[in-house]
């Protein structure tokens, strides 16, 4: 008996998984770009906003 040949569906499955992963990453990046363009600035996530004087984590604004 010679060396066992790999079953034909294994490489195809790996290729399909790679194709799906690339497609998924591309679609996700595209959706994020569309959302960033569509959302008004006040709806951007808090982590992406510049810190302001009235930011709760910095306490109340100082009076001067």
PDB file of N, CA, C, O and CB in Angstrom:
ATOM      1  N   UNK A   1       0.845  -1.191   0.000  1.00  0.00           N
ATOM      2  CA  UNK A   1       0.000   0.000   0.000  1.00  0.00           C
ATOM      3  C   UNK A   1       0.885   1.248   0.000  1.00  0.00           C
ATOM      4  O   UNK A   1       1.877   1.322   0.725  1.00  0.00           O
ATOM      5  CB  UNK A   1      -0.958   0.002   1.229  1.00  0.00           C
ATOM      6  N   UNK A   2       0.508   2.222  -0.823  1.00  0.00           N
ATOM      7  CA  UNK A   2       1.274   3.460  -0.909  1.00  0.00           C
ATOM      8  C   UNK A   2       0.810   4.453   0.147  1.00  0.00           C
ATOM      9  O   UNK A   2      -0.010   4.137   1.008  1.00  0.00           O
ATOM     10  CB  UNK A   2       1.149   4.075  -2.306  1.00  0.00           C
ATOM     11  N   UNK A   3       1.346   5.641   0.060  1.00  0.00           N
ATOM     12  CA  UNK A   3       0.946   6.691   1.000  1.00  0.00           C
ATOM     13  C   UNK A   3      -0.517   7.053   0.759  1.00  0.00           C
ATOM     14  O   UNK A   3      -0.980   7.140  -0.378  1.00  0.00           O
ATOM     15  CB  UNK A   3       1.856   7.950   0.853  1.00  0.00           C
ATOM     16  N   UNK A   4      -1.203   7.253   1.827  1.00  0.00           N
ATOM     17  CA  UNK A   4      -2.628   7.582   1.718  1.00  0.00           C
ATOM     18  C   UNK A   4      -2.794   8.997   1.168  1.00  0.00           C
ATOM     19  O   UNK A   4      -2.204   9.942   1.693  1.00  0.00           O
ATOM     20  CB  UNK A   4      -3.332   7.449   3.097  1.00  0.00           C
ATOM     21  N   UNK A   5      -3.579   9.142   0.134  1.00  0.00           N
ATOM     22  CA  UNK A   5      -3.805  10.477  -0.424  1.00  0.00           C
ATOM     23  C   UNK A   5      -4.825  11.204   0.443  1.00  0.00           C
ATOM     24  O   UNK A   5      -5.784  10.593   0.915  1.00  0.00           O
ATOM     25  CB  UNK A   5      -4.292  10.396  -1.907  1.00  0.00           C
ATOM     26  N   UNK A   6      -4.628  12.492   0.654  1.00  0.00           N
ATOM     27  CA  UNK A   6      -5.604  13.237   1.472  1.00  0.00           C
ATOM     28  C   UNK A   6      -6.962  13.287   0.780  1.00  0.00           C
ATOM     29  O   UNK A   6      -7.048  13.281  -0.448  1.00  0.00           O
ATOM     30  CB  UNK A   6      -5.100  14.674   1.750  1.00  0.00           C
ATOM     31  N   UNK A   7      -7.993  13.335   1.567  1.00  0.00           N
ATOM     32  CA  UNK A   7      -9.341  13.388   0.994  1.00  0.00           C
ATOM     33  C   UNK A   7      -9.505  14.708   0.248  1.00  0.00           C
ATOM     34  O   UNK A   7      -8.973  15.731   0.680  1.00  0.00           O
ATOM     35  CB  UNK A   7     -10.435  13.237   2.104  1.00  0.00           C
ATOM     36  N   UNK A   8     -10.227  14.697  -0.857  1.00  0.00           N
ATOM     37  CA  UNK A   8     -10.289  15.887  -1.712  1.00  0.00           C
ATOM     38  C   UNK A   8     -10.994  17.081  -1.079  1.00  0.00           C
ATOM     39  O   UNK A   8     -10.742  18.215  -1.484  1.00  0.00           O
ATOM     40  CB  UNK A   8     -10.976  15.543  -2.985  1.00  0.00           C
ATOM     41  N   UNK A   9     -11.878  16.862  -0.091  1.00  0.00           N
ATOM     42  CA  UNK A   9     -12.641  17.997   0.427  1.00  0.00           C
ATOM     43  C   UNK A   9     -11.858  18.834   1.428  1.00  0.00           C
ATOM     44  O   UNK A   9     -12.250  19.967   1.706  1.00  0.00           O
ATOM     45  CB  UNK A   9     -13.907  17.508   1.071  1.00  0.00           C
ATOM     46  N   UNK A  10     -10.759  18.313   1.981  1.00  0.00           N
ATOM     47  CA  UNK A  10     -10.014  19.062   2.997  1.00  0.00           C
ATOM     48  C   UNK A  10      -9.392  20.343   2.434  1.00  0.00           C
ATOM     49  O   UNK A  10      -9.595  21.405   3.023  1.00  0.00           O
ATOM     50  CB  UNK A  10      -8.922  18.182   3.595  1.00  0.00           C
ATOM     51  N   UNK A  11      -8.643  20.299   1.319  1.00  0.00           N
ATOM     52  CA  UNK A  11      -8.105  21.564   0.800  1.00  0.00           C
ATOM     53  C   UNK A  11      -9.200  22.534   0.382  1.00  0.00           C
ATOM     54  O   UNK A  11      -9.072  23.746   0.556  1.00  0.00           O
ATOM     55  CB  UNK A  11      -7.193  21.296  -0.380  1.00  0.00           C
ATOM     56  N   UNK A  12     -10.282  21.985  -0.171  1.00  0.00           N
ATOM     57  CA  UNK A  12     -11.375  22.848  -0.596  1.00  0.00           C
ATOM     58  C   UNK A  12     -12.005  23.546   0.604  1.00  0.00           C
ATOM     59  O   UNK A  12     -12.365  24.720   0.528  1.00  0.00           O
ATOM     60  CB  UNK A  12     -12.433  22.041  -1.359  1.00  0.00           C
ATOM     61  N   UNK A  13     -12.137  22.815   1.719  1.00  0.00           N
ATOM     62  CA  UNK A  13     -12.718  23.400   2.926  1.00  0.00           C
ATOM     63  C   UNK A  13     -11.821  24.520   3.452  1.00  0.00           C
ATOM     64  O   UNK A  13     -12.310  25.582   3.835  1.00  0.00           O
ATOM     65  CB  UNK A  13     -12.926  22.318   4.012  1.00  0.00           C
ATOM     66  N   UNK A  14     -10.503  24.280   3.470  1.00  0.00           N
ATOM     67  CA  UNK A  14      -9.578  25.318   3.929  1.00  0.00           C
ATOM     68  C   UNK A  14      -9.648  26.543   3.026  1.00  0.00           C
ATOM     69  O   UNK A  14      -9.642  27.679   3.501  1.00  0.00           O
ATOM     70  CB  UNK A  14      -8.142  24.777   3.975  1.00  0.00           C
ATOM     71  N   UNK A  15      -9.714  26.301   1.726  1.00  0.00           N
ATOM     72  CA  UNK A  15      -9.789  27.417   0.792  1.00  0.00           C
ATOM     73  C   UNK A  15     -11.080  28.199   1.000  1.00  0.00           C
ATOM     74  O   UNK A  15     -11.085  29.430   0.986  1.00  0.00           O
ATOM     75  CB  UNK A  15      -9.693  26.917  -0.656  1.00  0.00           C
ATOM     76  N   UNK A  16     -12.168  27.470   1.190  1.00  0.00           N
ATOM     77  CA  UNK A  16     -13.452  28.132   1.413  1.00  0.00           C
ATOM     78  C   UNK A  16     -13.415  28.950   2.702  1.00  0.00           C
ATOM     79  O   UNK A  16     -13.935  30.064   2.753  1.00  0.00           O
ATOM     80  CB  UNK A  16     -14.592  27.097   1.470  1.00  0.00           C
ATOM     81  N   UNK A  17     -12.797  28.390   3.739  1.00  0.00           N
ATOM     82  CA  UNK A  17     -12.708  29.120   5.007  1.00  0.00           C
ATOM     83  C   UNK A  17     -11.880  30.392   4.832  1.00  0.00           C
ATOM     84  O   UNK A  17     -12.228  31.444   5.369  1.00  0.00           O
ATOM     85  CB  UNK A  17     -12.092  28.226   6.108  1.00  0.00           C
ATOM     86  N   UNK A  18     -10.786  30.291   4.083  1.00  0.00           N
ATOM     87  CA  UNK A  18      -9.947  31.472   3.848  1.00  0.00           C
ATOM     88  C   UNK A  18     -10.703  32.522   3.037  1.00  0.00           C
ATOM     89  O   UNK A  18     -10.629  33.716   3.324  1.00  0.00           O
ATOM     90  CB  UNK A  18      -8.646  31.076   3.121  1.00  0.00           C
ATOM     91  N   UNK A  19     -11.429  32.059   2.022  1.00  0.00           N
ATOM     92  CA  UNK A  19     -12.219  32.999   1.216  1.00  0.00           C
ATOM     93  C   UNK A  19     -13.262  33.700   2.069  1.00  0.00           C
ATOM     94  O   UNK A  19     -13.454  34.911   1.959  1.00  0.00           O
ATOM     95  CB  UNK A  19     -12.901  32.271   0.048  1.00  0.00           C
ATOM     96  N   UNK A  20     -13.933  32.933   2.918  1.00  0.00           N
ATOM     97  CA  UNK A  20     -14.961  33.525   3.773  1.00  0.00           C
ATOM     98  C   UNK A  20     -14.352  34.506   4.764  1.00  0.00           C
ATOM     99  O   UNK A  20     -14.936  35.553   5.042  1.00  0.00           O
ATOM    100  CB  UNK A  20     -15.727  32.434   4.521  1.00  0.00           C
ATOM    101  N   UNK A  21     -13.179  34.172   5.298  1.00  0.00           N
ATOM    102  CA  UNK A  21     -12.532  35.073   6.256  1.00  0.00           C
ATOM    103  C   UNK A  21     -12.147  36.386   5.579  1.00  0.00           C
ATOM    104  O   UNK A  21     -12.340  37.464   6.141  1.00  0.00           O
ATOM    105  CB  UNK A  21     -11.284  34.405   6.872  1.00  0.00           C
ATOM    106  N   UNK A  22     -11.597  36.283   4.362  1.00  0.00           N
ATOM    107  CA  UNK A  22     -11.234  37.511   3.642  1.00  0.00           C
ATOM    108  C   UNK A  22     -12.466  38.332   3.309  1.00  0.00           C
ATOM    109  O   UNK A  22     -12.472  39.553   3.462  1.00  0.00           O
ATOM    110  CB  UNK A  22     -10.467  37.177   2.359  1.00  0.00           C
ATOM    111  N   UNK A  23     -13.513  37.648   2.850  1.00  0.00           N
ATOM    112  CA  UNK A  23     -14.754  38.344   2.503  1.00  0.00           C
ATOM    113  C   UNK A  23     -15.348  39.008   3.741  1.00  0.00           C
ATOM    114  O   UNK A  23     -15.800  40.151   3.681  1.00  0.00           O
ATOM    115  CB  UNK A  23     -15.776  37.365   1.876  1.00  0.00           C
ATOM    116  N   UNK A  24     -15.346  38.285   4.869  1.00  0.00           N
ATOM    117  CA  UNK A  24     -15.907  38.809   6.109  1.00  0.00           C
ATOM    118  C   UNK A  24     -15.147  40.056   6.558  1.00  0.00           C
ATOM    119  O   UNK A  24     -15.758  41.045   6.962  1.00  0.00           O
ATOM    120  CB  UNK A  24     -15.871  37.736   7.211  1.00  0.00           C
ATOM    121  N   UNK A  25     -13.827  40.010   6.487  1.00  0.00           N
ATOM    122  CA  UNK A  25     -13.022  41.163   6.899  1.00  0.00           C
ATOM    123  C   UNK A  25     -13.288  42.360   5.989  1.00  0.00           C
ATOM    124  O   UNK A  25     -13.356  43.499   6.450  1.00  0.00           O
ATOM    125  CB  UNK A  25     -11.521  40.808   6.884  1.00  0.00           C
ATOM    126  N   UNK A  26     -13.438  42.088   4.680  1.00  0.00           N
ATOM    127  CA  UNK A  26     -13.686  43.177   3.738  1.00  0.00           C
ATOM    128  C   UNK A  26     -15.047  43.814   3.985  1.00  0.00           C
ATOM    129  O   UNK A  26     -15.182  45.037   3.972  1.00  0.00           O
ATOM    130  CB  UNK A  26     -13.597  42.669   2.296  1.00  0.00           C
ATOM    131  N   UNK A  27     -16.051  42.977   4.208  1.00  0.00           N
ATOM    132  CA  UNK A  27     -17.406  43.492   4.448  1.00  0.00           C
ATOM    133  C   UNK A  27     -17.448  44.277   5.757  1.00  0.00           C
ATOM    134  O   UNK A  27     -18.090  45.324   5.840  1.00  0.00           O
ATOM    135  CB  UNK A  27     -18.436  42.332   4.482  1.00  0.00           C
ATOM    136  N   UNK A  28     -16.761  43.763   6.781  1.00  0.00           N
ATOM    137  CA  UNK A  28     -16.746  44.449   8.072  1.00  0.00           C
ATOM    138  C   UNK A  28     -16.079  45.821   7.953  1.00  0.00           C
ATOM    139  O   UNK A  28     -16.580  46.807   8.495  1.00  0.00           O
ATOM    140  CB  UNK A  28     -16.018  43.594   9.124  1.00  0.00           C
ATOM    141  N   UNK A  29     -14.959  45.881   7.248  1.00  0.00           N
ATOM    142  CA  UNK A  29     -14.275  47.165   7.070  1.00  0.00           C
ATOM    143  C   UNK A  29     -15.152  48.141   6.287  1.00  0.00           C
ATOM    144  O   UNK A  29     -15.206  49.330   6.598  1.00  0.00           O
ATOM    145  CB  UNK A  29     -12.929  46.963   6.347  1.00  0.00           C
ATOM    146  N   UNK A  30     -15.833  47.624   5.274  1.00  0.00           N
ATOM    147  CA  UNK A  30     -16.711  48.477   4.472  1.00  0.00           C
ATOM    148  C   UNK A  30     -17.864  49.013   5.324  1.00  0.00           C
ATOM    149  O   UNK A  30     -18.214  50.190   5.232  1.00  0.00           O
ATOM    150  CB  UNK A  30     -17.261  47.698   3.257  1.00  0.00           C
ATOM    151  N   UNK A  31     -18.447  48.149   6.148  1.00  0.00           N
ATOM    152  CA  UNK A  31     -19.557  48.573   7.009  1.00  0.00           C
ATOM    153  C   UNK A  31     -19.092  49.623   8.016  1.00  0.00           C
ATOM    154  O   UNK A  31     -19.817  50.577   8.298  1.00  0.00           O
ATOM    155  CB  UNK A  31     -20.162  47.361   7.747  1.00  0.00           C
ATOM    156  N   UNK A  32     -17.888  49.450   8.557  1.00  0.00           N
ATOM    157  CA  UNK A  32     -17.386  50.430   9.519  1.00  0.00           C
ATOM    158  C   UNK A  32     -17.147  51.781   8.851  1.00  0.00           C
ATOM    159  O   UNK A  32     -17.410  52.827   9.444  1.00  0.00           O
ATOM    160  CB  UNK A  32     -16.092  49.925  10.168  1.00  0.00           C
ATOM    161  N   UNK A  33     -16.640  51.757   7.598  1.00  0.00           N
ATOM    162  CA  UNK A  33     -16.450  53.024   6.878  1.00  0.00           C
ATOM    163  C   UNK A  33     -17.780  53.708   6.630  1.00  0.00           C
ATOM    164  O   UNK A  33     -17.904  54.921   6.799  1.00  0.00           O
ATOM    165  CB  UNK A  33     -15.728  52.789   5.546  1.00  0.00           C
ATOM    166  N   UNK A  34     -18.785  52.920   6.224  1.00  0.00           N
ATOM    167  CA  UNK A  34     -20.100  53.509   5.966  1.00  0.00           C
ATOM    168  C   UNK A  34     -20.694  54.096   7.241  1.00  0.00           C
ATOM    169  O   UNK A  34     -21.268  55.185   7.217  1.00  0.00           O
ATOM    170  CB  UNK A  34     -21.053  52.460   5.375  1.00  0.00           C
ATOM    171  N   UNK A  35     -20.558  53.381   8.349  1.00  0.00           N
ATOM    172  CA  UNK A  35     -21.091  53.882   9.616  1.00  0.00           C
ATOM    173  C   UNK A  35     -20.372  55.155  10.038  1.00  0.00           C
ATOM    174  O   UNK A  35     -21.007  56.104  10.498  1.00  0.00           O
ATOM    175  CB  UNK A  35     -20.966  52.818  10.713  1.00  0.00           C
ATOM    176  N   UNK A  36     -19.062  55.181   9.886  1.00  0.00           N
ATOM    177  CA  UNK A  36     -18.303  56.368  10.285  1.00  0.00           C
ATOM    178  C   UNK A  36     -18.731  57.574   9.467  1.00  0.00           C
ATOM    179  O   UNK A  36     -18.751  58.697   9.971  1.00  0.00           O
ATOM    180  CB  UNK A  36     -16.794  56.127  10.124  1.00  0.00           C
ATOM    181  N   UNK A  37     -19.073  57.344   8.204  1.00  0.00           N
ATOM    182  CA  UNK A  37     -19.497  58.452   7.354  1.00  0.00           C
ATOM    183  C   UNK A  37     -20.939  58.848   7.644  1.00  0.00           C
ATOM    184  O   UNK A  37     -21.292  60.023   7.544  1.00  0.00           O
ATOM    185  CB  UNK A  37     -19.341  58.082   5.881  1.00  0.00           C
ATOM    186  N   UNK A  38     -21.777  57.874   8.004  1.00  0.00           N
ATOM    187  CA  UNK A  38     -23.208  58.134   8.152  1.00  0.00           C
ATOM    188  C   UNK A  38     -23.563  58.737   9.511  1.00  0.00           C
ATOM    189  O   UNK A  38     -24.487  59.545   9.609  1.00  0.00           O
ATOM    190  CB  UNK A  38     -23.983  56.852   7.951  1.00  0.00           C
ATOM    191  N   UNK A  39     -22.835  58.349  10.555  1.00  0.00           N
ATOM    192  CA  UNK A  39     -23.196  58.816  11.891  1.00  0.00           C
ATOM    193  C   UNK A  39     -22.743  60.250  12.107  1.00  0.00           C
ATOM    194  O   UNK A  39     -21.633  60.615  11.719  1.00  0.00           O
ATOM    195  CB  UNK A  39     -22.588  57.907  12.958  1.00  0.00           C
ATOM    196  N   UNK A  40     -23.586  61.061  12.718  1.00  0.00           N
ATOM    197  CA  UNK A  40     -23.146  62.410  13.081  1.00  0.00           C
ATOM    198  C   UNK A  40     -22.064  62.338  14.160  1.00  0.00           C
ATOM    199  O   UNK A  40     -21.983  61.344  14.881  1.00  0.00           O
ATOM    200  CB  UNK A  40     -24.344  63.263  13.572  1.00  0.00           C
ATOM    201  N   UNK A  41     -21.243  63.363  14.280  1.00  0.00           N
ATOM    202  CA  UNK A  41     -20.117  63.317  15.222  1.00  0.00           C
ATOM    203  C   UNK A  41     -20.529  63.054  16.664  1.00  0.00           C
ATOM    204  O   UNK A  41     -19.771  62.435  17.411  1.00  0.00           O
ATOM    205  CB  UNK A  41     -19.360  64.607  15.162  1.00  0.00           C
ATOM    206  N   UNK A  42     -21.711  63.506  17.074  1.00  0.00           N
ATOM    207  CA  UNK A  42     -22.090  63.312  18.477  1.00  0.00           C
ATOM    208  C   UNK A  42     -22.411  61.863  18.791  1.00  0.00           C
ATOM    209  O   UNK A  42     -22.493  61.491  19.961  1.00  0.00           O
ATOM    210  CB  UNK A  42     -23.280  64.178  18.820  1.00  0.00           C
ATOM    211  N   UNK A  43     -22.597  61.034  17.764  1.00  0.00           N
ATOM    212  CA  UNK A  43     -22.883  59.623  18.001  1.00  0.00           C
ATOM    213  C   UNK A  43     -21.643  58.748  17.898  1.00  0.00           C
ATOM    214  O   UNK A  43     -21.740  57.525  17.997  1.00  0.00           O
ATOM    215  CB  UNK A  43     -23.922  59.141  17.025  1.00  0.00           C
ATOM    216  N   UNK A  44     -20.487  59.353  17.702  1.00  0.00           N
ATOM    217  CA  UNK A  44     -19.278  58.541  17.651  1.00  0.00           C
ATOM    218  C   UNK A  44     -19.021  57.969  19.036  1.00  0.00           C
ATOM    219  O   UNK A  44     -19.398  58.581  20.035  1.00  0.00           O
ATOM    220  CB  UNK A  44     -18.058  59.372  17.153  1.00  0.00           C
ATOM    221  N   UNK A  45     -18.381  56.800  19.112  1.00  0.00           N
ATOM    222  CA  UNK A  45     -18.135  56.180  20.423  1.00  0.00           C
ATOM    223  C   UNK A  45     -17.338  57.105  21.338  1.00  0.00           C
ATOM    224  O   UNK A  45     -16.535  57.914  20.874  1.00  0.00           O
ATOM    225  CB  UNK A  45     -17.389  54.852  20.252  1.00  0.00           C
ATOM    226  N   UNK A  46     -17.569  56.974  22.631  1.00  0.00           N
ATOM    227  CA  UNK A  46     -16.920  57.859  23.600  1.00  0.00           C
ATOM    228  C   UNK A  46     -15.406  57.776  23.518  1.00  0.00           C
ATOM    229  O   UNK A  46     -14.719  58.781  23.700  1.00  0.00           O
ATOM    230  CB  UNK A  46     -17.374  57.520  25.008  1.00  0.00           C
ATOM    231  N   UNK A  47     -14.879  56.587  23.244  1.00  0.00           N
ATOM    232  CA  UNK A  47     -13.428  56.430  23.209  1.00  0.00           C
ATOM    233  C   UNK A  47     -12.812  57.227  22.068  1.00  0.00           C
ATOM    234  O   UNK A  47     -11.642  57.603  22.142  1.00  0.00           O
ATOM    235  CB  UNK A  47     -13.057  54.959  23.075  1.00  0.00           C
ATOM    236  N   UNK A  48     -13.580  57.489  21.015  1.00  0.00           N
ATOM    237  CA  UNK A  48     -13.037  58.207  19.872  1.00  0.00           C
ATOM    238  C   UNK A  48     -13.183  59.719  19.998  1.00  0.00           C
ATOM    239  O   UNK A  48     -12.615  60.465  19.201  1.00  0.00           O
ATOM    240  CB  UNK A  48     -13.709  57.740  18.615  1.00  0.00           C
ATOM    241  N   UNK A  49     -13.934  60.171  20.984  1.00  0.00           N
ATOM    242  CA  UNK A  49     -14.148  61.613  21.133  1.00  0.00           C
ATOM    243  C   UNK A  49     -12.948  62.267  21.800  1.00  0.00           C
ATOM    244  O   UNK A  49     -12.310  61.660  22.659  1.00  0.00           O
ATOM    245  CB  UNK A  49     -15.422  61.891  21.946  1.00  0.00           C
ATOM    246  N   UNK A  50     -12.640  63.484  21.417  1.00  0.00           N
ATOM    247  CA  UNK A  50     -11.601  64.208  22.160  1.00  0.00           C
ATOM    248  C   UNK A  50     -12.115  64.550  23.552  1.00  0.00           C
ATOM    249  O   UNK A  50     -13.300  64.832  23.729  1.00  0.00           O
ATOM    250  CB  UNK A  50     -11.173  65.501  21.405  1.00  0.00           C
ATOM    251  N   UNK A  51     -11.241  64.525  24.519  1.00  0.00           N
ATOM    252  CA  UNK A  51     -11.669  64.827  25.893  1.00  0.00           C
ATOM    253  C   UNK A  51     -11.930  66.320  26.035  1.00  0.00           C
ATOM    254  O   UNK A  51     -11.151  67.152  25.569  1.00  0.00           O
ATOM    255  CB  UNK A  51     -10.602  64.365  26.923  1.00  0.00           C
ATOM    256  N   UNK A  52     -13.031  66.638  26.683  1.00  0.00           N
ATOM    257  CA  UNK A  52     -13.390  68.042  26.871  1.00  0.00           C
ATOM    258  C   UNK A  52     -13.386  68.361  28.354  1.00  0.00           C
ATOM    259  O   UNK A  52     -13.210  67.475  29.190  1.00  0.00           O
ATOM    260  CB  UNK A  52     -14.776  68.356  26.247  1.00  0.00           C
ATOM    261  N   UNK A  53     -13.579  69.629  28.673  1.00  0.00           N
ATOM    262  CA  UNK A  53     -13.590  70.055  30.076  1.00  0.00           C
ATOM    263  C   UNK A  53     -14.749  69.404  30.808  1.00  0.00           C
ATOM    264  O   UNK A  53     -14.637  69.111  31.999  1.00  0.00           O
ATOM    265  CB  UNK A  53     -13.685  71.592  30.186  1.00  0.00           C
ATOM    266  N   UNK A  54     -15.856  69.173  30.123  1.00  0.00           N
ATOM    267  CA  UNK A  54     -17.033  68.626  30.780  1.00  0.00           C
ATOM    268  C   UNK A  54     -17.067  67.101  30.791  1.00  0.00           C
ATOM    269  O   UNK A  54     -18.103  66.504  31.084  1.00  0.00           O
ATOM    270  CB  UNK A  54     -18.265  69.146  30.113  1.00  0.00           C
ATOM    271  N   UNK A  55     -15.947  66.473  30.476  1.00  0.00           N
ATOM    272  CA  UNK A  55     -15.905  65.013  30.478  1.00  0.00           C
ATOM    273  C   UNK A  55     -16.097  64.519  31.906  1.00  0.00           C
ATOM    274  O   UNK A  55     -15.378  64.967  32.799  1.00  0.00           O
ATOM    275  CB  UNK A  55     -14.563  64.485  29.882  1.00  0.00           C
ATOM    276  N   UNK A  56     -17.042  63.611  32.157  1.00  0.00           N
ATOM    277  CA  UNK A  56     -17.315  63.153  33.529  1.00  0.00           C
ATOM    278  C   UNK A  56     -16.089  62.583  34.224  1.00  0.00           C
ATOM    279  O   UNK A  56     -15.954  62.726  35.439  1.00  0.00           O
ATOM    280  CB  UNK A  56     -18.403  62.110  33.515  1.00  0.00           C
ATOM    281  N   UNK A  57     -15.191  61.939  33.481  1.00  0.00           N
ATOM    282  CA  UNK A  57     -14.030  61.331  34.130  1.00  0.00           C
ATOM    283  C   UNK A  57     -13.053  62.379  34.638  1.00  0.00           C
ATOM    284  O   UNK A  57     -12.186  62.063  35.453  1.00  0.00           O
ATOM    285  CB  UNK A  57     -13.323  60.394  33.168  1.00  0.00           C
ATOM    286  N   UNK A  58     -13.172  63.606  34.180  1.00  0.00           N
ATOM    287  CA  UNK A  58     -12.265  64.662  34.636  1.00  0.00           C
ATOM    288  C   UNK A  58     -12.892  65.531  35.721  1.00  0.00           C
ATOM    289  O   UNK A  58     -12.287  66.508  36.162  1.00  0.00           O
ATOM    290  CB  UNK A  58     -11.847  65.532  33.462  1.00  0.00           C
ATOM    291  N   UNK A  59     -14.085  65.186  36.148  1.00  0.00           N
ATOM    292  CA  UNK A  59     -14.730  65.959  37.191  1.00  0.00           C
ATOM    293  C   UNK A  59     -15.403  67.197  36.630  1.00  0.00           C
ATOM    294  O   UNK A  59     -15.370  67.429  35.421  1.00  0.00           O
ATOM    295  CB  UNK A  59     -13.727  66.350  38.249  1.00  0.00           C
ATOM    296  N   UNK A  60     -16.012  67.993  37.495  1.00  0.00           N
ATOM    297  CA  UNK A  60     -16.707  69.200  37.032  1.00  0.00           C
ATOM    298  C   UNK A  60     -15.715  70.226  36.499  1.00  0.00           C
ATOM    299  O   UNK A  60     -14.549  70.225  36.895  1.00  0.00           O
ATOM    300  CB  UNK A  60     -17.541  69.814  38.170  1.00  0.00           C
ATOM    301  N   UNK A  61     -16.166  71.095  35.612  1.00  0.00           N
ATOM    302  CA  UNK A  61     -15.256  72.121  35.089  1.00  0.00           C
ATOM    303  C   UNK A  61     -14.810  73.064  36.201  1.00  0.00           C
ATOM    304  O   UNK A  61     -15.585  73.417  37.090  1.00  0.00           O
ATOM    305  CB  UNK A  61     -15.932  72.920  33.956  1.00  0.00           C
ATOM    306  N   UNK A  62     -13.549  73.460  36.128  1.00  0.00           N
ATOM    307  CA  UNK A  62     -13.039  74.367  37.169  1.00  0.00           C
ATOM    308  C   UNK A  62     -13.546  75.775  36.897  1.00  0.00           C
ATOM    309  O   UNK A  62     -13.629  76.206  35.747  1.00  0.00           O
ATOM    310  CB  UNK A  62     -11.478  74.348  37.220  1.00  0.00           C
ATOM    311  N   UNK A  63     -13.882  76.482  37.962  1.00  0.00           N
ATOM    312  CA  UNK A  63     -14.377  77.856  37.807  1.00  0.00           C
ATOM    313  C   UNK A  63     -13.222  78.821  38.061  1.00  0.00           C
ATOM    314  O   UNK A  63     -12.501  78.699  39.051  1.00  0.00           O
ATOM    315  CB  UNK A  63     -15.573  78.145  38.783  1.00  0.00           C
ATOM    316  N   UNK A  64     -13.061  79.778  37.154  1.00  0.00           N
ATOM    317  CA  UNK A  64     -11.928  80.658  37.339  1.00  0.00           C
ATOM    318  C   UNK A  64     -12.103  82.041  36.910  1.00  0.00           C
ATOM    319  O   UNK A  64     -11.182  82.848  37.036  1.00  0.00           O
ATOM    320  CB  UNK A  64     -10.820  80.146  36.673  1.00  0.00           C
TER     321      UNK A  64
END
